Short mmCIF file of C-alpha atoms in Angstrom, two decimals:
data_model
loop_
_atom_site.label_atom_id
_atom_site.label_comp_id
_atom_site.label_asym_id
_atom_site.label_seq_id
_atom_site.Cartn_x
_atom_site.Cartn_y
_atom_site.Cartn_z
CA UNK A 971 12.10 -3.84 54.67
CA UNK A 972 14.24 -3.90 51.46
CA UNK A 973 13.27 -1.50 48.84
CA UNK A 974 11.23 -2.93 45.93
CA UNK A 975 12.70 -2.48 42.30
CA UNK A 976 10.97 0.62 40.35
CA UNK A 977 8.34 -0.68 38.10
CA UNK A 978 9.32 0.70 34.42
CA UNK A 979 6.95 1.29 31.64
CA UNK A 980 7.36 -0.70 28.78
CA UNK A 981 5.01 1.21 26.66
CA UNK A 982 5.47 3.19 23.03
CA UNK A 983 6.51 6.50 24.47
CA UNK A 984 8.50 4.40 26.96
CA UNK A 985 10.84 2.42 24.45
CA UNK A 986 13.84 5.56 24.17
CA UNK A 987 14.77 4.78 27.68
CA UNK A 988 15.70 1.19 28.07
CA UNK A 989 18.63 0.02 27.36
CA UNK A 990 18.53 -3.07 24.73
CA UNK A 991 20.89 -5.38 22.75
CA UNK A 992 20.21 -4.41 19.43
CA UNK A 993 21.72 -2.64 16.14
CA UNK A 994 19.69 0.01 14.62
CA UNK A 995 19.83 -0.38 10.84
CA UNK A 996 18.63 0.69 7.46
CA UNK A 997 18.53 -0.45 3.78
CA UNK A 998 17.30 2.27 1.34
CA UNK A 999 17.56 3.43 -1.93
CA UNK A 1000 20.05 5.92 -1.87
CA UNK A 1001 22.29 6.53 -4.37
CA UNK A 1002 25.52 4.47 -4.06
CA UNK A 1003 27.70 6.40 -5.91
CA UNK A 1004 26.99 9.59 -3.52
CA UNK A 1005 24.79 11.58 -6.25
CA UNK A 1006 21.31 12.52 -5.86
CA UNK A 1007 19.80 9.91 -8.32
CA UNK A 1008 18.35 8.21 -5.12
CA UNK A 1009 15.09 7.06 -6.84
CA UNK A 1010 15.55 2.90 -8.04
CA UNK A 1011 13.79 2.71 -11.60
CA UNK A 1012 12.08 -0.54 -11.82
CA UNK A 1013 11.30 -1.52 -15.36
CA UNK A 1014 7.68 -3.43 -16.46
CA UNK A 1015 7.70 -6.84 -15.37
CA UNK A 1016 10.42 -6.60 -13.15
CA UNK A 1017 10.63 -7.61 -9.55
CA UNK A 1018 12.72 -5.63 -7.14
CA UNK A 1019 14.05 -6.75 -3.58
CA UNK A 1020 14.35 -3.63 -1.54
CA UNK A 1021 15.34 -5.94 1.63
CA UNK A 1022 16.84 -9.32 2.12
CA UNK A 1023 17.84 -9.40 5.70
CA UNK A 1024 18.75 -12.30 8.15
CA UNK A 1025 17.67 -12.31 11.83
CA UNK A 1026 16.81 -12.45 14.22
CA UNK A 1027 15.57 -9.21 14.06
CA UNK A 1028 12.55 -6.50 13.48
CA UNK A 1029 11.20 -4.42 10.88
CA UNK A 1030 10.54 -1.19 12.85
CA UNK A 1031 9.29 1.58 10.26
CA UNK A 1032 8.71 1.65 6.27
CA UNK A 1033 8.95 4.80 4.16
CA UNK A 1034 8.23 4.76 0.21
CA UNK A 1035 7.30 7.48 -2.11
CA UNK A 1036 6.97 6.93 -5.60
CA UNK A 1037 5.97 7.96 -8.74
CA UNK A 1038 5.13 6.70 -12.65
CA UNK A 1039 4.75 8.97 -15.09
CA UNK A 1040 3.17 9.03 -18.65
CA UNK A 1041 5.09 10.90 -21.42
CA UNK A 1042 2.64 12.53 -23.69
CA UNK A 1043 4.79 14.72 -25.96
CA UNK A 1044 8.70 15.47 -26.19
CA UNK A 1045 10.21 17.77 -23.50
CA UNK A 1046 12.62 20.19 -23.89
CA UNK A 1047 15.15 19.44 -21.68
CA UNK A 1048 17.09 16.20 -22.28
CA UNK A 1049 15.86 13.22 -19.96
CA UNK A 1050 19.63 11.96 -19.92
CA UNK A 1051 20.54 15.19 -17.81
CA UNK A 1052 17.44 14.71 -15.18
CA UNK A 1053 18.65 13.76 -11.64
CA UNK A 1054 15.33 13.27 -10.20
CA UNK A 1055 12.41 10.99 -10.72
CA UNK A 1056 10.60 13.57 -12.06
CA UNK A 1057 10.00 17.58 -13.38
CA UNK A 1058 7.45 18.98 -11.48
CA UNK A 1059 7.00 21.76 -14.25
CA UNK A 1060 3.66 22.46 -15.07
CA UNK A 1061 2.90 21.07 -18.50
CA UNK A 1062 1.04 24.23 -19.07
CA UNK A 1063 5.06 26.05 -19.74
CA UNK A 1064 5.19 23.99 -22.12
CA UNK A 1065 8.64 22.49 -21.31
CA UNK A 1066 7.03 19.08 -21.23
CA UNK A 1067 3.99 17.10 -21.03
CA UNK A 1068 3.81 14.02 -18.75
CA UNK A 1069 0.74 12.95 -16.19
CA UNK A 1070 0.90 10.57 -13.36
CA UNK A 1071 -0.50 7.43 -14.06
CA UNK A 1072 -4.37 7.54 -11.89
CA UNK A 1073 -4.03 3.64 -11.86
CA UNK A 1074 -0.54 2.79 -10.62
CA UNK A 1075 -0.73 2.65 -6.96
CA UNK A 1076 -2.93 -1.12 -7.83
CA UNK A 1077 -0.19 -1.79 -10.45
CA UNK A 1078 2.44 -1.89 -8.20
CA UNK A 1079 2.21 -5.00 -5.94
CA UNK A 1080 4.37 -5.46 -2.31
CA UNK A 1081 5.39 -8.85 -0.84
CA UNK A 1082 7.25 -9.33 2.29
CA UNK A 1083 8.24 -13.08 2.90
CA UNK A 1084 9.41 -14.56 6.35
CA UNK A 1085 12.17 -17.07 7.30
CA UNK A 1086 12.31 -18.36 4.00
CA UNK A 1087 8.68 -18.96 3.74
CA UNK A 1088 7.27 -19.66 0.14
CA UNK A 1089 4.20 -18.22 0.67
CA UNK A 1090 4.55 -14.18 1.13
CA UNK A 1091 2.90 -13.28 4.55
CA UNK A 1092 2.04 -9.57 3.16
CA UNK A 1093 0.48 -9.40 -0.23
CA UNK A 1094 -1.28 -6.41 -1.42
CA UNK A 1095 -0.97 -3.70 -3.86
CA UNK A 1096 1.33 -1.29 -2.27
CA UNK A 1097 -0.98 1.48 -2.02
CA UNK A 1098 -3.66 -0.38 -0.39
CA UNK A 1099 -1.30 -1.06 1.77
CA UNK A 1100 -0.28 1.91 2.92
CA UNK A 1101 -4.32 2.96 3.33
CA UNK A 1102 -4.38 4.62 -0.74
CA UNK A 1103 -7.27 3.01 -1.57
CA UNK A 1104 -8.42 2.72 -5.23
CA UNK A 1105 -5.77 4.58 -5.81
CA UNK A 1106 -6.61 7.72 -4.39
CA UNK A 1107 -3.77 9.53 -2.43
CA UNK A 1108 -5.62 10.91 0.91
CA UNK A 1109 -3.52 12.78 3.51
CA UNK A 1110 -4.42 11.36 6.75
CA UNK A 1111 -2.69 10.43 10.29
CA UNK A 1112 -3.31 7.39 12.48
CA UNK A 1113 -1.22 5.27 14.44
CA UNK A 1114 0.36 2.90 12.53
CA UNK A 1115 -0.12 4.73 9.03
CA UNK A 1116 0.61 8.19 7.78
CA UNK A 1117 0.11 9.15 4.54
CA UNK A 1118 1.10 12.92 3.24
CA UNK A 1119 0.34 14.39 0.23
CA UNK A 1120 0.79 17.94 -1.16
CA UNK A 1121 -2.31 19.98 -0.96
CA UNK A 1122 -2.96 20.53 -4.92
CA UNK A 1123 -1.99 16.49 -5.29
CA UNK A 1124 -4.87 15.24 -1.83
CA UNK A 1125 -7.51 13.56 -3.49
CA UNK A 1126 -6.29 12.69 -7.08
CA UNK A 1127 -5.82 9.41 -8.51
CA UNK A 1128 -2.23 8.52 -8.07
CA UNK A 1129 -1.51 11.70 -6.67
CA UNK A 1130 2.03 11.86 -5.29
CA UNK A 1131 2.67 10.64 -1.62
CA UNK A 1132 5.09 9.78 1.26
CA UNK A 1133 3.86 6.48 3.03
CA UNK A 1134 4.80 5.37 6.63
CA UNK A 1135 4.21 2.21 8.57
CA UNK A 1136 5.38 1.73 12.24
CA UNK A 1137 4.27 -1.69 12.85
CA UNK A 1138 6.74 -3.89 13.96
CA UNK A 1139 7.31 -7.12 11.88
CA UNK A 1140 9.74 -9.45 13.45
CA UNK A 1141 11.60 -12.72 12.16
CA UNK A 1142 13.78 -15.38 13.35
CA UNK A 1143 15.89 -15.91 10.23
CA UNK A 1144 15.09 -13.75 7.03
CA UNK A 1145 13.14 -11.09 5.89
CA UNK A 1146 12.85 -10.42 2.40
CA UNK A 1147 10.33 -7.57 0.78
CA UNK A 1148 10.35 -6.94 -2.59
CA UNK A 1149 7.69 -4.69 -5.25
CA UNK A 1150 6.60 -6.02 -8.78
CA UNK A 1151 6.01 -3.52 -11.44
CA UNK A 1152 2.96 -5.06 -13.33
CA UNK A 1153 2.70 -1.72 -15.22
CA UNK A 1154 3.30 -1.50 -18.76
CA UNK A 1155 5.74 1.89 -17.91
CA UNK A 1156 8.84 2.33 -15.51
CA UNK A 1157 8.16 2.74 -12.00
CA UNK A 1158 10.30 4.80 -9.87
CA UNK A 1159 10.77 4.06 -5.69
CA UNK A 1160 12.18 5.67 -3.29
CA UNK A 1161 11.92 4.01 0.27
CA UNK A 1162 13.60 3.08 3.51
CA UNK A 1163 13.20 -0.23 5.77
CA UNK A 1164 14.03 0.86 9.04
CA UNK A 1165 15.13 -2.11 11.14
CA UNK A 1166 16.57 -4.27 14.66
CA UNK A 1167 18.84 -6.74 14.62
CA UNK A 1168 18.89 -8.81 17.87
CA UNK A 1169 21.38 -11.32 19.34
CA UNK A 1170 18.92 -14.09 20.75
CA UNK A 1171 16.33 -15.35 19.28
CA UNK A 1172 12.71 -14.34 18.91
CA UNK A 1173 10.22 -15.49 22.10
CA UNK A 1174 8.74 -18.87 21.44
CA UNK A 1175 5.48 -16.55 21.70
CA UNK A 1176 6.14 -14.11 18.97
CA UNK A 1177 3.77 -13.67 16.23
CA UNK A 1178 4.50 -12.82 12.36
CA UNK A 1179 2.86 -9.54 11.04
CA UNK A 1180 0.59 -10.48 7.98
CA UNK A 1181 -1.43 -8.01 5.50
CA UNK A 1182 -3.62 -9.37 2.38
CA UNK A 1183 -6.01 -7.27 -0.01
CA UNK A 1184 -9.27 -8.51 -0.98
CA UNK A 1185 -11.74 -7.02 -3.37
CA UNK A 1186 -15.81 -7.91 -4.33
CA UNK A 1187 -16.36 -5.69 -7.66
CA UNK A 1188 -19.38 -5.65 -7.28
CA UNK A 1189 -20.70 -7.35 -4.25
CA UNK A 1190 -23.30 -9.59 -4.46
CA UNK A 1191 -26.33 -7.41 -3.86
CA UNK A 1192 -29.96 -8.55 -3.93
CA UNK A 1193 -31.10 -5.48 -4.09
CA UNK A 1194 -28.65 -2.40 -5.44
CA UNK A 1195 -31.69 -0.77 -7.02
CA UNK A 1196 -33.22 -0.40 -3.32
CA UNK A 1197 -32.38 3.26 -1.55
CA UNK A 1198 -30.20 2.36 1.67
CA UNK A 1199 -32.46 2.49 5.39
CA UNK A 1200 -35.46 2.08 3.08
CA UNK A 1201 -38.56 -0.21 4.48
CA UNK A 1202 -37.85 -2.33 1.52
CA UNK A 1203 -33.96 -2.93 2.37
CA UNK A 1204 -34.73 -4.20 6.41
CA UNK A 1205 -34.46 -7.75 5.92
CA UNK A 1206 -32.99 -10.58 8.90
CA UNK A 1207 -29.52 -11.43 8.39
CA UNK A 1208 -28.57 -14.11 11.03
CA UNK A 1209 -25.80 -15.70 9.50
CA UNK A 1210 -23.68 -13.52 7.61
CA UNK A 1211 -22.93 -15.71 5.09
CA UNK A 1212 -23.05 -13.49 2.38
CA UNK A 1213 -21.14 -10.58 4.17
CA UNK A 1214 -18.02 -8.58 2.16
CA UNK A 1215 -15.15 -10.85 3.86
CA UNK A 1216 -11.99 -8.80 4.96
CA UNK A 1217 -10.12 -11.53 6.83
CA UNK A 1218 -10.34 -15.30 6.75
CA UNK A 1219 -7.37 -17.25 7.77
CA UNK A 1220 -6.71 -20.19 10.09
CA UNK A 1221 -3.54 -20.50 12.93
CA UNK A 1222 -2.99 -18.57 15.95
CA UNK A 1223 -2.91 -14.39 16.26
CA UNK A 1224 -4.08 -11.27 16.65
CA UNK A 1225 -6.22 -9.70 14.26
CA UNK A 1226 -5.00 -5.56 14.60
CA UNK A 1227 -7.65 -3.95 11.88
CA UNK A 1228 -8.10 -2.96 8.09
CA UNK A 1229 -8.16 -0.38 5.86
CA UNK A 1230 -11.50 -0.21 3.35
CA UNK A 1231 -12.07 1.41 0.58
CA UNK A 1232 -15.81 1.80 -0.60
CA UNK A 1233 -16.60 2.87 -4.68
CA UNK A 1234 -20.66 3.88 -4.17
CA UNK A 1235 -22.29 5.40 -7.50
CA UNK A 1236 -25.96 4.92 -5.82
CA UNK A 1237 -25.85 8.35 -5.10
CA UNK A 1238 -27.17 7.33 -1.75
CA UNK A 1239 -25.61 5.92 1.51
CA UNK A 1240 -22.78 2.85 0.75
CA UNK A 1241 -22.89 1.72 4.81
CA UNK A 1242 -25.66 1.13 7.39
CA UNK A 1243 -24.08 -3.02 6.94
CA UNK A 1244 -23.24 -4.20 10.51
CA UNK A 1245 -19.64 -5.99 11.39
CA UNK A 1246 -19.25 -9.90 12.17
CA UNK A 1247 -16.14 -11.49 13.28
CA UNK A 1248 -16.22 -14.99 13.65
CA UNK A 1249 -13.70 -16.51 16.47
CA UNK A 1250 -12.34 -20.06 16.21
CA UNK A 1251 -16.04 -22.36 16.44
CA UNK A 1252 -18.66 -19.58 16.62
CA UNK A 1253 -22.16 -20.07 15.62
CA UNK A 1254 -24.36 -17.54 15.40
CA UNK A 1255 -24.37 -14.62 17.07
CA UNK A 1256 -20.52 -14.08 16.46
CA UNK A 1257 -18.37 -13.09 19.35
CA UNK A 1258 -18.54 -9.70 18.07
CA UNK A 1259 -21.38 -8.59 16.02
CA UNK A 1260 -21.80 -4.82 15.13
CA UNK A 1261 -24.92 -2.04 14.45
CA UNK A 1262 -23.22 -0.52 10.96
CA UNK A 1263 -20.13 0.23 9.25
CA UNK A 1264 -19.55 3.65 10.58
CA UNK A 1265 -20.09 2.13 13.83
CA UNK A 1266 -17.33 -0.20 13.28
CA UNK A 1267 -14.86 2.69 12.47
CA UNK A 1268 -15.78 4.58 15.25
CA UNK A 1269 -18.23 7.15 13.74
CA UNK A 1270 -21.77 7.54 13.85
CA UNK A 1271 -24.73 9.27 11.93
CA UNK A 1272 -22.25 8.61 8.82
CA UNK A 1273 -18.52 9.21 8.33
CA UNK A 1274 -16.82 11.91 9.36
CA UNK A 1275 -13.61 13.67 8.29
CA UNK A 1276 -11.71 12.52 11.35
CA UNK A 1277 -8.26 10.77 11.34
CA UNK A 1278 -7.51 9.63 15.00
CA UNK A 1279 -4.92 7.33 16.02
CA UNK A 1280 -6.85 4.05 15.78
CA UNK A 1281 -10.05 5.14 13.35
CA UNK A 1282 -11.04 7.72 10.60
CA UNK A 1283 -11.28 8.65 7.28
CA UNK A 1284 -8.56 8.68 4.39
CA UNK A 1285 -10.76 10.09 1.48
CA UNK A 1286 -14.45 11.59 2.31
CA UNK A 1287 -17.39 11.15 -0.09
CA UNK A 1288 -18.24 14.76 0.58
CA UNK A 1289 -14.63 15.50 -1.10
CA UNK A 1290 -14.71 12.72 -3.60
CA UNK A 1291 -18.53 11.91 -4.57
CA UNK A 1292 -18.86 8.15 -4.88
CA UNK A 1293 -15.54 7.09 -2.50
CA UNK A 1294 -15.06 6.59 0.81
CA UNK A 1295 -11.92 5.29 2.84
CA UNK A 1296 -11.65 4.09 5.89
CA UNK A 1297 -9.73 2.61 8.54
CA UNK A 1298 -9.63 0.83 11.87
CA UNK A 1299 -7.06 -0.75 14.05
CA UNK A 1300 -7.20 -2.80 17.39
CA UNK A 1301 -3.96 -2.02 18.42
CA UNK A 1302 -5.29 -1.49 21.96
CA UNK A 1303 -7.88 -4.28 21.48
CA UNK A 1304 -6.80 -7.21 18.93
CA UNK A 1305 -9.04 -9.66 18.32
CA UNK A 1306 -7.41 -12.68 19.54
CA UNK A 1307 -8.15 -16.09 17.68
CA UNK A 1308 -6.72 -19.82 18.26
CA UNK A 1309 -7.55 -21.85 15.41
CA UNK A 1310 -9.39 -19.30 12.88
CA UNK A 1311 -10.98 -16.27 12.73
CA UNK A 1312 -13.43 -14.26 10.03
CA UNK A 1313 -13.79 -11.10 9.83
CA UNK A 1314 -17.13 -9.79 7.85
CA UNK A 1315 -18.99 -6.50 7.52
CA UNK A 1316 -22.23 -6.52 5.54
CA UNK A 1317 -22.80 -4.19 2.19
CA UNK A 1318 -25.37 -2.73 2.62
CA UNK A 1319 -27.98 -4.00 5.08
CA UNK A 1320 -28.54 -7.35 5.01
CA UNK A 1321 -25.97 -7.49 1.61
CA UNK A 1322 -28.82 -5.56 -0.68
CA UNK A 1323 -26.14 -3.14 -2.52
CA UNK A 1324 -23.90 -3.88 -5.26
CA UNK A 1325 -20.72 -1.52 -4.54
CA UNK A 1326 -17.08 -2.34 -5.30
CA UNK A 1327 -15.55 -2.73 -1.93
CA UNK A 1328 -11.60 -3.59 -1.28
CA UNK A 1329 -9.60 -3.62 2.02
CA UNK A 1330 -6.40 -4.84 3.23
CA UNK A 1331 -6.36 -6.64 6.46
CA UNK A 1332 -3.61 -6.77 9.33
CA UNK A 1333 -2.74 -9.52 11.73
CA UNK A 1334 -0.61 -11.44 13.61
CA UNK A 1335 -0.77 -15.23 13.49
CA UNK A 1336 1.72 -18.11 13.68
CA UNK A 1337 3.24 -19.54 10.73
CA UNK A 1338 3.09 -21.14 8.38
CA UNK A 1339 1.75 -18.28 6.53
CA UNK A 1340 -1.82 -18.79 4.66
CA UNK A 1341 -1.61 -18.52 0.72
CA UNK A 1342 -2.68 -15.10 0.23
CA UNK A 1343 -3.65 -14.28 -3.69
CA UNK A 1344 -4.59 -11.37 -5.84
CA UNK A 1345 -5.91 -11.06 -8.94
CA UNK A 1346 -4.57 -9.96 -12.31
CA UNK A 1347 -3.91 -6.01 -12.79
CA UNK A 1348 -7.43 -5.59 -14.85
CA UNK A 1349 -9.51 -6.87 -11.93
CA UNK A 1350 -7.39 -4.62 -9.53
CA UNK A 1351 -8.09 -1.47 -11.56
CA UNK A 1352 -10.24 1.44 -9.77
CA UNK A 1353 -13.71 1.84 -10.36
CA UNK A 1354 -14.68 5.05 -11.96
CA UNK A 1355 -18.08 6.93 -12.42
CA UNK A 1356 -19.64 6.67 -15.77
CA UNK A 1357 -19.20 9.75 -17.53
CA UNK A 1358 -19.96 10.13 -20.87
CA UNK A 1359 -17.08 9.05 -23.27
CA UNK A 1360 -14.57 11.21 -25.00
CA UNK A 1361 -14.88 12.11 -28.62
CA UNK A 1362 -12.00 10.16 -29.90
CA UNK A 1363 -9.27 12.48 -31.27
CA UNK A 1364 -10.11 12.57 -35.19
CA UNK A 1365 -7.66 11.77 -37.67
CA UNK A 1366 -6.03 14.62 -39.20
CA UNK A 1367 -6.84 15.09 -43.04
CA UNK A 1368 -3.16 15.79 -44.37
CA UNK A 1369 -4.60 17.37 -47.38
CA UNK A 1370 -6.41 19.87 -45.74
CA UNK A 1371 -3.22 20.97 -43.72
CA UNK A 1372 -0.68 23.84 -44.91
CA UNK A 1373 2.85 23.12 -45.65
CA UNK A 1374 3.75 24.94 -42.17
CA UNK A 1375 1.86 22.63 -40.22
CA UNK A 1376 2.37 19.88 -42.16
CA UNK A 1377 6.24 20.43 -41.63
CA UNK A 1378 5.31 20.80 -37.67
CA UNK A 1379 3.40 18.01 -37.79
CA UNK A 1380 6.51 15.93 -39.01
CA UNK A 1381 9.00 17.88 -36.69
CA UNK A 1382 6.45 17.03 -33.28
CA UNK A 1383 7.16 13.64 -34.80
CA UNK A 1384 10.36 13.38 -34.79
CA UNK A 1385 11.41 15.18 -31.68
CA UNK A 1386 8.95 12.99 -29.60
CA UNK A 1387 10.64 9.75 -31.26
CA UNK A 1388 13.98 10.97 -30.48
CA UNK A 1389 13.26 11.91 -26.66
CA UNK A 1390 11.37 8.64 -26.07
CA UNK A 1391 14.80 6.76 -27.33
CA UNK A 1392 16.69 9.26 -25.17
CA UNK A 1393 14.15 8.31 -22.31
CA UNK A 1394 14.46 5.36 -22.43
CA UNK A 1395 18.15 4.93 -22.89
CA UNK A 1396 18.38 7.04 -19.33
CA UNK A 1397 15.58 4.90 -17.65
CA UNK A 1398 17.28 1.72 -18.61
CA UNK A 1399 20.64 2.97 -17.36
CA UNK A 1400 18.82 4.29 -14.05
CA UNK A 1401 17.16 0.11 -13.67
CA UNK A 1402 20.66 -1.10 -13.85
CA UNK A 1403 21.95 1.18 -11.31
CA UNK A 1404 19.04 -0.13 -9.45
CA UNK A 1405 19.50 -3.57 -10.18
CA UNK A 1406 23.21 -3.35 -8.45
CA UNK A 1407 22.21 -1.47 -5.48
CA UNK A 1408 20.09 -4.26 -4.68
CA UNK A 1409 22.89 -6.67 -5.00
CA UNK A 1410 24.92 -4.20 -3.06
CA UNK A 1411 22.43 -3.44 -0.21
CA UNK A 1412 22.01 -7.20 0.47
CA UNK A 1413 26.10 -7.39 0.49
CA UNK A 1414 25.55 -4.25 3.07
CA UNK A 1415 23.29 -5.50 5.10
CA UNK A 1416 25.35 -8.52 5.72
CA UNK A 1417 28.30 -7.25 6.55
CA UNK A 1418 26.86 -4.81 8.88
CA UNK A 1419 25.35 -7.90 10.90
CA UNK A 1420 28.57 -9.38 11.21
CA UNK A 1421 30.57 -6.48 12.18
CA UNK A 1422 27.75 -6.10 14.93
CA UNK A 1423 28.24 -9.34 16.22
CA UNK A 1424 31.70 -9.90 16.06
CA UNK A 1425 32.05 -6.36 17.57
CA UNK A 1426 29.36 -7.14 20.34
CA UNK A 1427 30.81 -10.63 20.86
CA UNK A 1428 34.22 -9.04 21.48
CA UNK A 1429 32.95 -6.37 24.03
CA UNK A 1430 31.63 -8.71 26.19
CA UNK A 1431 34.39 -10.71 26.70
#
């Protein structure tokens, strides 16, 4: 009896110990020159391609950290001489006074196109993306996602973070991602796009990874004034027509999961709405119909602080009254679809509250890619809780001043124009830098595929 051939595991932990036909490669945004200015400065209306790869191949792991700061007053030491993207000096040493902008995780918008596709197949703000929902930088660990964030920085809007994705995003021919600033102040990014290149082409069966935010600010309630899992609020829903919608596309694929973030001001309960996902020609019921949102992401009797590999929390309304972010992936269980698919969860039961809910969505599907749209920075910005307003800052009454703070007054004036010029001067010589090194890292990637080729070509004659 001949011996059979070991069966090998083909899983995640598995993948270090086969061998495959494939280059390893990056593109990042590392200085060129061989400084420490790694950080690419992307200027206000500006579009930036971080990657513009040909295939076949596979995006295997993203890394970004940013930042975008707000100068308040003149510093004291001279922006031209700054290496980094930013002093982390408090401003309370008074060597300078900048803030991070709360709302620029929504102002900052990622695309990733396929195979020279019109349409972009992932369109979102990047840090919905990445799981930062309204903004709000939550350190939390899952499969796919990991987000990190320093401990004084968890929580905040537009706190400081590193971002990770590991899902794999193949193509046949091209890949190109690229970030918009549609901020009105320079951006800085620094990132990696880990990748495969492959010498045969892609299975006929291979599916395109696709991502898309959508937001309802507010939903359509009929009933926001009515306290959640009251009498009043247990109405029949047996359609779902007026459900929050996450995902609604039509092809072939895999739907993997979502990330949602939840802005609830009731001062009550923002979930008890059940799940609906709608498969290719289903009526009612839906092929999978749920008991609540917690259920959905794999908690129960609320939300917990819990950030397992496939479900948890990102941001708790315990730590941040009013939010909640969540996230769940079917990485073990996709929810396959032929012709179409809808995902839904209700707000509320029954749709009765009024909340601004947002999510991005992950699939799989065939192409051509759906048009996936956003809207306009305004209707991106985060919700916030009504506090009372600010006295506006009154105007200062020069004739009530001394000469020594008049003359302080003047000098604060002029030193902040002059380091704003000086700023600016170093920002817009930092975006050129950038500009090249995205010329450059196309030029890179290039050649390396060729050398890889014609190398592997020659070996194996």
């Amino acid at each position: 009896m001949e011996p059979r051939p070991a069966i090998v595991r083909d899983d995640l932990l598995a993948r270090g110990m086969r061998r495959t036909t494939a280059r390893t490669a990056r593109v990042s945004s590392f200085d060129h020159s061989g400084g420490n200015e790694d950080a690419w400065v992307i200027q206000p209306g500006e579009t930036a391609v971080l990657a513009d790869l040909e295939g076949p191949g596979c995006i295997t792991h993203l890394w970004f950290t940013q930042t975008c700061r707000r100068i308040l007053g003149p510093g004291l030491i001279d922006p031209g001489q700054q290496g980094v993207a930013m002093l982390e000096i408090h401003n309370a040493l008074g060597t300078n006074w900048e803030v991070m902008d709360p709302d620029y995780y929504r102002k900052i918008v990622l695309r990733i196109y396929w195979d020279d596709e019109e349409e972009p197949s992932v369109h979102a703000p990047l840090g919905d993306f990445f799981c930062v929902g309204q903004s709000i930088a939550g350190d939390f660990t899952s499969l796919p996602f990991t987000v990190s964030v320093k401990e004084e920085e968890r929580n905040t809007f537009g706190g400081p973070a590193a971002l990770n994705c590991y899902l794999p995003m193949p193509f046949q021919r091209r890949c190109r991602i690229e970030v918009e600033n549609q901020n009105d102040v320079a951006y800085f990014q620094y990132f990696y796009v880990d990748y495969e290149l492959y010498q045969e082409d892609l299975p006929d069966d291979t599916l395109y990874f696709h991502a898309h935010w959508r937001r309802q600010n507010p939903c359509d309630g009929w009933g926001p004034d009515i306290q959640v899992n009251s009498p009043e609020a247990s109405v029949p829903n047996l359609d779902g027509a007026d459900n929050y919608v996450i995902l609604e596309t039509e092809g072939a694929g895999n739907y993997i999961g979502c990330n949602l973030a939840v802005a609830h001001f009731q001062g009550s309960w923002w979930g008890e709405g059940d799940d609906m996902i709608f498969i290719d020609e289903d009526v009612w019921p839906p092929s999978l119909h749920g008991t609540g949102a917690e259920d959905y992401f794999g908690h129960a009797w609320g939300m917990q602080r819990t950030a397992h590999p496939m479900n948890g929390t990102i941001v708790h309304e315990a730590d941040v009254p009013g939010y909640q972010n969540s996230y769940r992936f079917h990485l073990a269980d996709p929810v396959r679809f032929e012709r179409r698919i809808r995902v839904t969860i209700e707000h509320g039961h029954a749709n009765h509250l009024a909340d601004d809910w947002s999510s991005t969505a992950y699939w799989y599907q065939t192409l051509p890619s759906p048009r996936l749209r956003l809207p306009g920075v305004e209707d991106r910005l985060p919700s916030r809780p009504e506090w009372p307003e600010r006295p506006a800052t009154r105007a200062h009454d020069e004739t009530r001043l001394t000469d020594d703070q008049r003359t302080q007054r003047a000098r604060h004036r002029e030193r902040f124009d002059q380091f704003r010029a000086d700023r600016e001067a170093w920002l817009e010589r930092r975006a050129e830098d950038s500009r090249q090194r995205a010329r450059r890292n196309v030029e890179y990637a290039a050649d390396l595929r060729r050398r890889w080729l014609t190398g592997h070509t020659d070996a194996s004659r």
